[in-house]
Amino acid sequence: MKILIVEDEPRAAEYLRQGLSEHGYIVEVANSGTDGLHTAITGDHDLVLLDIMLPGLDGFAVLSALRTAKQTPVLMLTARGNTDDKVKGFDLGADDYLVKPFSFPELLGRVRALLKRGTQSAPETVLSCGDLQVDLLKHRVVRAGNTIDLTPKEFALLVLMMRRAGEVLSRTQIASLVWDINFESDTNVVEVAIRRLRAKIDEPFDTKLIHTVRGVGYLFEHRP
């Protein structure tokens, strides 16, 4: 699942990004209302966490404009907790409203509920490719009847590749979407993660799913 955080306070944004990433979500951050709206409209996010007090466009303006384009679930995450603000948020199309400060377990529960419920259609909860199945809600990976233990980052990487199956992903794309970092030529974090993931989901089995496209990146594909 891919989550967009629209939050201008760096420490708050990093806290959310790190916490959600550790639970296997792919996280993107926008630091202003203008950037947040553009990213939400052009991206393929499953959920938006939206602050109200933002530079550029405020959260209400972002929500209003977003709802004219798509129905991505939106959780308002703000220090403004008076009734009028809550009502305005729901009237503009917010799916949930959580007031700062909040407990992370509560936020995580609301995130799971929104992702499970969805708005336009029921979200995909199980990804399959050949004899590999990934349960997104239970964070469980099974191949050929064997349960495979993955770290949160390995799980996020696998989900990204399965969702983009048949598409070559560059190291830059992977680094940005899974680690939220700008790729540098001397950084081997992607290669290390791919190698470890292959050791768990590919090497013990005859059919390989992760393929290297030399000079370009990596491709997830079932080849009978």
mmCIF file of C-alpha atoms in Angstrom:
data_model
loop_
_atom_site.group_PDB
_atom_site.id
_atom_site.type_symbol
_atom_site.label_atom_id
_atom_site.label_comp_id
_atom_site.label_asym_id
_atom_site.label_seq_id
_atom_site.Cartn_x
_atom_site.Cartn_y
_atom_site.Cartn_z
ATOM 1 C CA MET A 1 0.000 0.000 0.000
ATOM 2 C CA LYS A 2 1.279 3.482 -0.878
ATOM 3 C CA ILE A 3 0.619 6.399 1.475
ATOM 4 C CA LEU A 4 1.129 10.117 0.832
ATOM 5 C CA ILE A 5 1.872 12.322 3.851
ATOM 6 C CA VAL A 6 1.205 16.041 3.376
ATOM 7 C CA GLU A 7 2.922 17.651 6.354
ATOM 8 C CA ASP A 8 5.143 20.744 6.514
ATOM 9 C CA GLU A 9 6.735 20.112 9.927
ATOM 10 C CA PRO A 10 9.894 18.061 9.177
ATOM 11 C CA ARG A 11 10.062 16.145 12.459
ATOM 12 C CA ALA A 12 6.386 15.194 12.311
ATOM 13 C CA ALA A 13 6.712 14.113 8.678
ATOM 14 C CA GLU A 14 9.779 11.986 9.434
ATOM 15 C CA TYR A 15 8.092 10.398 12.467
ATOM 16 C CA LEU A 16 5.129 9.385 10.330
ATOM 17 C CA ARG A 17 7.266 8.269 7.396
ATOM 18 C CA GLN A 18 9.522 6.100 9.519
ATOM 19 C CA GLY A 19 6.701 4.558 11.552
ATOM 20 C CA LEU A 20 4.582 3.673 8.526
ATOM 21 C CA SER A 21 7.582 2.413 6.539
ATOM 22 C CA GLU A 22 8.482 0.058 9.376
ATOM 23 C CA HIS A 23 5.020 -1.476 9.009
ATOM 24 C CA GLY A 24 5.576 -2.232 5.344
ATOM 25 C CA TYR A 25 3.902 0.763 3.711
ATOM 26 C CA ILE A 26 5.451 2.664 0.833
ATOM 27 C CA VAL A 27 5.505 6.298 1.967
ATOM 28 C CA GLU A 28 5.868 9.553 0.054
ATOM 29 C CA VAL A 29 6.066 12.993 1.699
ATOM 30 C CA ALA A 30 4.984 16.416 0.416
ATOM 31 C CA ASN A 31 5.890 19.492 2.469
ATOM 32 C CA SER A 32 3.338 22.007 1.188
ATOM 33 C CA GLY A 33 -0.287 22.099 0.165
ATOM 34 C CA THR A 34 0.586 22.881 -3.440
ATOM 35 C CA ASP A 35 3.044 19.991 -3.748
ATOM 36 C CA GLY A 36 0.686 17.713 -1.845
ATOM 37 C CA LEU A 37 -2.220 18.375 -4.195
ATOM 38 C CA HIS A 38 -0.104 17.837 -7.300
ATOM 39 C CA THR A 39 1.379 14.617 -5.917
ATOM 40 C CA ALA A 40 -1.995 13.283 -4.777
ATOM 41 C CA ILE A 41 -3.640 13.948 -8.142
ATOM 42 C CA THR A 42 -0.834 12.583 -10.305
ATOM 43 C CA GLY A 43 0.132 9.658 -8.052
ATOM 44 C CA ASP A 44 -1.405 6.263 -7.380
ATOM 45 C CA HIS A 45 -1.639 6.458 -3.596
ATOM 46 C CA ASP A 46 -3.971 4.259 -1.567
ATOM 47 C CA LEU A 47 -4.305 6.826 1.250
ATOM 48 C CA VAL A 48 -3.463 10.482 1.966
ATOM 49 C CA LEU A 49 -2.600 11.775 5.457
ATOM 50 C CA LEU A 50 -3.360 15.497 5.264
ATOM 51 C CA ASP A 51 -2.516 18.324 7.658
ATOM 52 C CA ILE A 52 -4.643 21.490 7.600
ATOM 53 C CA MET A 53 -2.130 24.219 8.393
ATOM 54 C CA LEU A 54 0.142 24.060 5.344
ATOM 55 C CA PRO A 55 2.104 26.616 3.307
ATOM 56 C CA GLY A 56 0.635 27.404 -0.074
ATOM 57 C CA LEU A 57 -2.788 25.777 -0.081
ATOM 58 C CA ASP A 58 -4.193 24.776 3.302
ATOM 59 C CA GLY A 59 -5.479 21.259 3.882
ATOM 60 C CA PHE A 60 -9.100 22.169 3.275
ATOM 61 C CA ALA A 61 -8.235 23.637 -0.137
ATOM 62 C CA VAL A 62 -6.173 20.565 -0.990
ATOM 63 C CA LEU A 63 -9.013 18.240 0.000
ATOM 64 C CA SER A 64 -11.593 20.213 -1.940
ATOM 65 C CA ALA A 65 -9.494 20.244 -5.110
ATOM 66 C CA LEU A 66 -8.529 16.593 -4.740
ATOM 67 C CA ARG A 67 -12.162 15.507 -4.506
ATOM 68 C CA THR A 68 -12.870 17.049 -7.925
ATOM 69 C CA ALA A 69 -10.255 14.727 -9.431
ATOM 70 C CA LYS A 70 -10.356 11.422 -7.518
ATOM 71 C CA GLN A 71 -11.663 9.664 -4.416
ATOM 72 C CA THR A 72 -8.444 8.561 -2.736
ATOM 73 C CA PRO A 73 -9.177 8.025 0.988
ATOM 74 C CA VAL A 74 -8.059 11.015 3.087
ATOM 75 C CA LEU A 75 -7.274 11.057 6.799
ATOM 76 C CA MET A 76 -7.066 14.602 8.181
ATOM 77 C CA LEU A 77 -4.201 14.701 10.691
ATOM 78 C CA THR A 78 -4.100 18.086 12.406
ATOM 79 C CA ALA A 79 -3.827 20.016 15.656
ATOM 80 C CA ARG A 80 -7.100 21.769 14.855
ATOM 81 C CA GLY A 81 -9.619 19.742 16.791
ATOM 82 C CA ASN A 82 -12.650 22.007 17.189
ATOM 83 C CA THR A 83 -16.013 20.752 15.983
ATOM 84 C CA ASP A 84 -16.341 23.297 13.174
ATOM 85 C CA ASP A 85 -13.059 22.160 11.610
ATOM 86 C CA LYS A 86 -14.035 18.504 11.879
ATOM 87 C CA VAL A 87 -17.418 19.140 10.282
ATOM 88 C CA LYS A 88 -15.813 21.170 7.500
ATOM 89 C CA GLY A 89 -13.331 18.375 6.834
ATOM 90 C CA PHE A 90 -16.036 15.727 6.579
ATOM 91 C CA ASP A 91 -18.228 18.005 4.443
ATOM 92 C CA LEU A 92 -15.344 18.437 1.994
ATOM 93 C CA GLY A 93 -14.923 14.683 1.711
ATOM 94 C CA ALA A 94 -12.497 13.558 4.429
ATOM 95 C CA ASP A 95 -12.829 9.886 5.353
ATOM 96 C CA ASP A 96 -11.452 10.270 8.870
ATOM 97 C CA TYR A 97 -10.145 12.986 11.200
ATOM 98 C CA LEU A 98 -7.468 12.539 13.879
ATOM 99 C CA VAL A 99 -6.324 15.337 16.197
ATOM 100 C CA LYS A 100 -2.687 15.884 17.198
ATOM 101 C CA PRO A 101 -1.172 14.787 19.498
ATOM 102 C CA PHE A 102 -2.163 11.197 18.815
ATOM 103 C CA SER A 103 -0.879 7.724 19.661
ATOM 104 C CA PHE A 104 0.804 5.938 16.781
ATOM 105 C CA PRO A 105 -1.076 2.650 17.413
ATOM 106 C CA GLU A 106 -4.375 4.544 17.011
ATOM 107 C CA LEU A 107 -3.159 6.139 13.779
ATOM 108 C CA LEU A 108 -2.055 2.742 12.501
ATOM 109 C CA GLY A 109 -5.452 1.251 13.314
ATOM 110 C CA ARG A 110 -7.234 4.023 11.428
ATOM 111 C CA VAL A 111 -4.875 3.642 8.474
ATOM 112 C CA ARG A 112 -5.564 -0.094 8.305
ATOM 113 C CA ALA A 113 -9.314 0.485 8.558
ATOM 114 C CA LEU A 114 -9.315 3.039 5.729
ATOM 115 C CA LEU A 115 -7.141 0.890 3.498
ATOM 116 C CA LYS A 116 -9.345 -2.123 4.160
ATOM 117 C CA ARG A 117 -12.563 -0.246 3.552
ATOM 118 C CA GLY A 118 -11.489 1.892 0.599
ATOM 119 C CA THR A 119 -13.873 4.273 -1.142
ATOM 120 C CA GLN A 120 -14.244 3.418 -4.811
ATOM 121 C CA SER A 121 -13.810 -0.351 -4.465
ATOM 122 C CA ALA A 122 -12.540 -2.913 -2.021
ATOM 123 C CA PRO A 123 -8.751 -2.671 -1.902
ATOM 124 C CA GLU A 124 -6.642 -5.602 -2.995
ATOM 125 C CA THR A 125 -5.662 -7.561 0.090
ATOM 126 C CA VAL A 126 -3.776 -10.480 -1.493
ATOM 127 C CA LEU A 127 -1.195 -10.265 -4.271
ATOM 128 C CA SER A 128 -0.395 -13.404 -6.244
ATOM 129 C CA CYS A 129 2.191 -14.349 -8.835
ATOM 130 C CA GLY A 130 2.571 -18.006 -9.733
ATOM 131 C CA ASP A 131 2.969 -19.935 -6.477
ATOM 132 C CA LEU A 132 3.756 -16.770 -4.472
ATOM 133 C CA GLN A 133 1.031 -15.121 -2.370
ATOM 134 C CA VAL A 134 1.376 -11.970 -0.270
ATOM 135 C CA ASP A 135 -1.351 -11.122 2.276
ATOM 136 C CA LEU A 136 -1.202 -7.340 2.684
ATOM 137 C CA LEU A 137 -3.346 -7.219 5.810
ATOM 138 C CA LYS A 138 -1.590 -10.015 7.695
ATOM 139 C CA HIS A 139 1.853 -9.139 6.296
ATOM 140 C CA ARG A 140 2.322 -12.806 5.404
ATOM 141 C CA VAL A 141 4.314 -14.174 2.471
ATOM 142 C CA VAL A 142 3.866 -17.763 1.265
ATOM 143 C CA ARG A 143 5.481 -19.512 -1.688
ATOM 144 C CA ALA A 144 4.671 -23.083 -2.675
ATOM 145 C CA GLY A 145 3.104 -23.570 0.748
ATOM 146 C CA ASN A 146 6.181 -22.293 2.589
ATOM 147 C CA THR A 147 5.871 -19.241 4.856
ATOM 148 C CA ILE A 148 8.694 -16.756 4.255
ATOM 149 C CA ASP A 149 9.796 -14.249 6.895
ATOM 150 C CA LEU A 150 10.632 -10.806 5.526
ATOM 151 C CA THR A 151 11.784 -7.625 7.221
ATOM 152 C CA PRO A 152 9.461 -4.596 6.848
ATOM 153 C CA LYS A 153 11.674 -3.150 4.091
ATOM 154 C CA GLU A 154 11.879 -6.467 2.264
ATOM 155 C CA PHE A 155 8.096 -6.747 2.486
ATOM 156 C CA ALA A 156 7.646 -3.194 1.135
ATOM 157 C CA LEU A 157 10.094 -3.926 -1.696
ATOM 158 C CA LEU A 158 8.295 -7.148 -2.628
ATOM 159 C CA VAL A 159 4.881 -5.452 -2.593
ATOM 160 C CA LEU A 160 6.192 -2.628 -4.798
ATOM 161 C CA MET A 161 7.615 -5.075 -7.336
ATOM 162 C CA MET A 162 4.476 -7.225 -7.371
ATOM 163 C CA ARG A 163 2.231 -4.206 -7.845
ATOM 164 C CA ARG A 164 4.455 -3.114 -10.743
ATOM 165 C CA ALA A 165 4.920 -6.625 -12.160
ATOM 166 C CA GLY A 166 6.015 -6.587 -15.785
ATOM 167 C CA GLU A 167 7.517 -3.115 -15.421
ATOM 168 C CA VAL A 168 11.250 -2.478 -15.156
ATOM 169 C CA LEU A 169 11.981 -0.454 -12.011
ATOM 170 C CA SER A 170 15.210 1.511 -11.834
ATOM 171 C CA ARG A 171 17.329 1.624 -8.701
ATOM 172 C CA THR A 172 16.409 5.303 -8.385
ATOM 173 C CA GLN A 173 12.681 4.504 -8.396
ATOM 174 C CA ILE A 174 13.080 1.734 -5.849
ATOM 175 C CA ALA A 175 15.226 3.840 -3.530
ATOM 176 C CA SER A 176 12.732 6.690 -3.672
ATOM 177 C CA LEU A 177 9.584 4.611 -3.181
ATOM 178 C CA VAL A 178 10.826 2.151 -0.551
ATOM 179 C CA TRP A 179 13.419 4.157 1.352
ATOM 180 C CA ASP A 180 12.281 7.714 0.480
ATOM 181 C CA ILE A 181 15.876 8.640 -0.402
ATOM 182 C CA ASN A 182 17.543 10.127 -3.449
ATOM 183 C CA PHE A 183 19.667 7.449 -5.052
ATOM 184 C CA GLU A 184 23.402 8.085 -5.231
ATOM 185 C CA SER A 185 25.782 6.105 -7.400
ATOM 186 C CA ASP A 186 27.818 4.907 -4.417
ATOM 187 C CA THR A 187 24.773 3.654 -2.514
ATOM 188 C CA ASN A 188 24.227 -0.104 -2.750
ATOM 189 C CA VAL A 189 21.159 -0.307 -0.486
ATOM 190 C CA VAL A 190 18.946 -1.398 -3.395
ATOM 191 C CA GLU A 191 21.317 -4.121 -4.594
ATOM 192 C CA VAL A 192 21.695 -5.486 -1.058
ATOM 193 C CA ALA A 193 17.921 -5.542 -0.516
ATOM 194 C CA ILE A 194 17.294 -7.232 -3.878
ATOM 195 C CA ARG A 195 19.948 -9.840 -3.101
ATOM 196 C CA ARG A 196 18.415 -10.628 0.297
ATOM 197 C CA LEU A 197 14.907 -10.764 -1.142
ATOM 198 C CA ARG A 198 16.048 -13.121 -3.894
ATOM 199 C CA ALA A 199 17.668 -15.395 -1.319
ATOM 200 C CA LYS A 200 14.318 -15.797 0.401
ATOM 201 C CA ILE A 201 11.730 -15.906 -2.392
ATOM 202 C CA ASP A 202 13.733 -17.070 -5.430
ATOM 203 C CA GLU A 203 16.809 -19.152 -4.640
ATOM 204 C CA PRO A 204 14.997 -22.045 -2.881
ATOM 205 C CA PHE A 205 12.633 -22.442 -5.858
ATOM 206 C CA ASP A 206 13.020 -23.486 -9.492
ATOM 207 C CA THR A 207 11.106 -20.598 -11.049
ATOM 208 C CA LYS A 208 12.708 -17.180 -10.546
ATOM 209 C CA LEU A 209 10.536 -14.082 -10.213
ATOM 210 C CA ILE A 210 13.044 -11.232 -9.815
ATOM 211 C CA HIS A 211 15.058 -10.530 -12.965
ATOM 212 C CA THR A 212 17.899 -8.090 -13.576
ATOM 213 C CA VAL A 213 17.699 -5.906 -16.679
ATOM 214 C CA ARG A 214 21.321 -4.884 -17.142
ATOM 215 C CA GLY A 215 21.916 -1.166 -17.107
ATOM 216 C CA VAL A 216 18.256 -0.430 -16.371
ATOM 217 C CA GLY A 217 16.980 -2.016 -13.159
ATOM 218 C CA TYR A 218 14.859 -4.921 -11.972
ATOM 219 C CA LEU A 219 11.786 -6.694 -13.299
ATOM 220 C CA PHE A 220 9.297 -8.832 -11.356
ATOM 221 C CA GLU A 221 7.759 -11.398 -13.704
ATOM 222 C CA HIS A 222 6.648 -15.025 -13.684
ATOM 223 C CA ARG A 223 8.219 -16.838 -16.601
ATOM 224 C CA PRO A 224 6.862 -20.397 -17.005
#
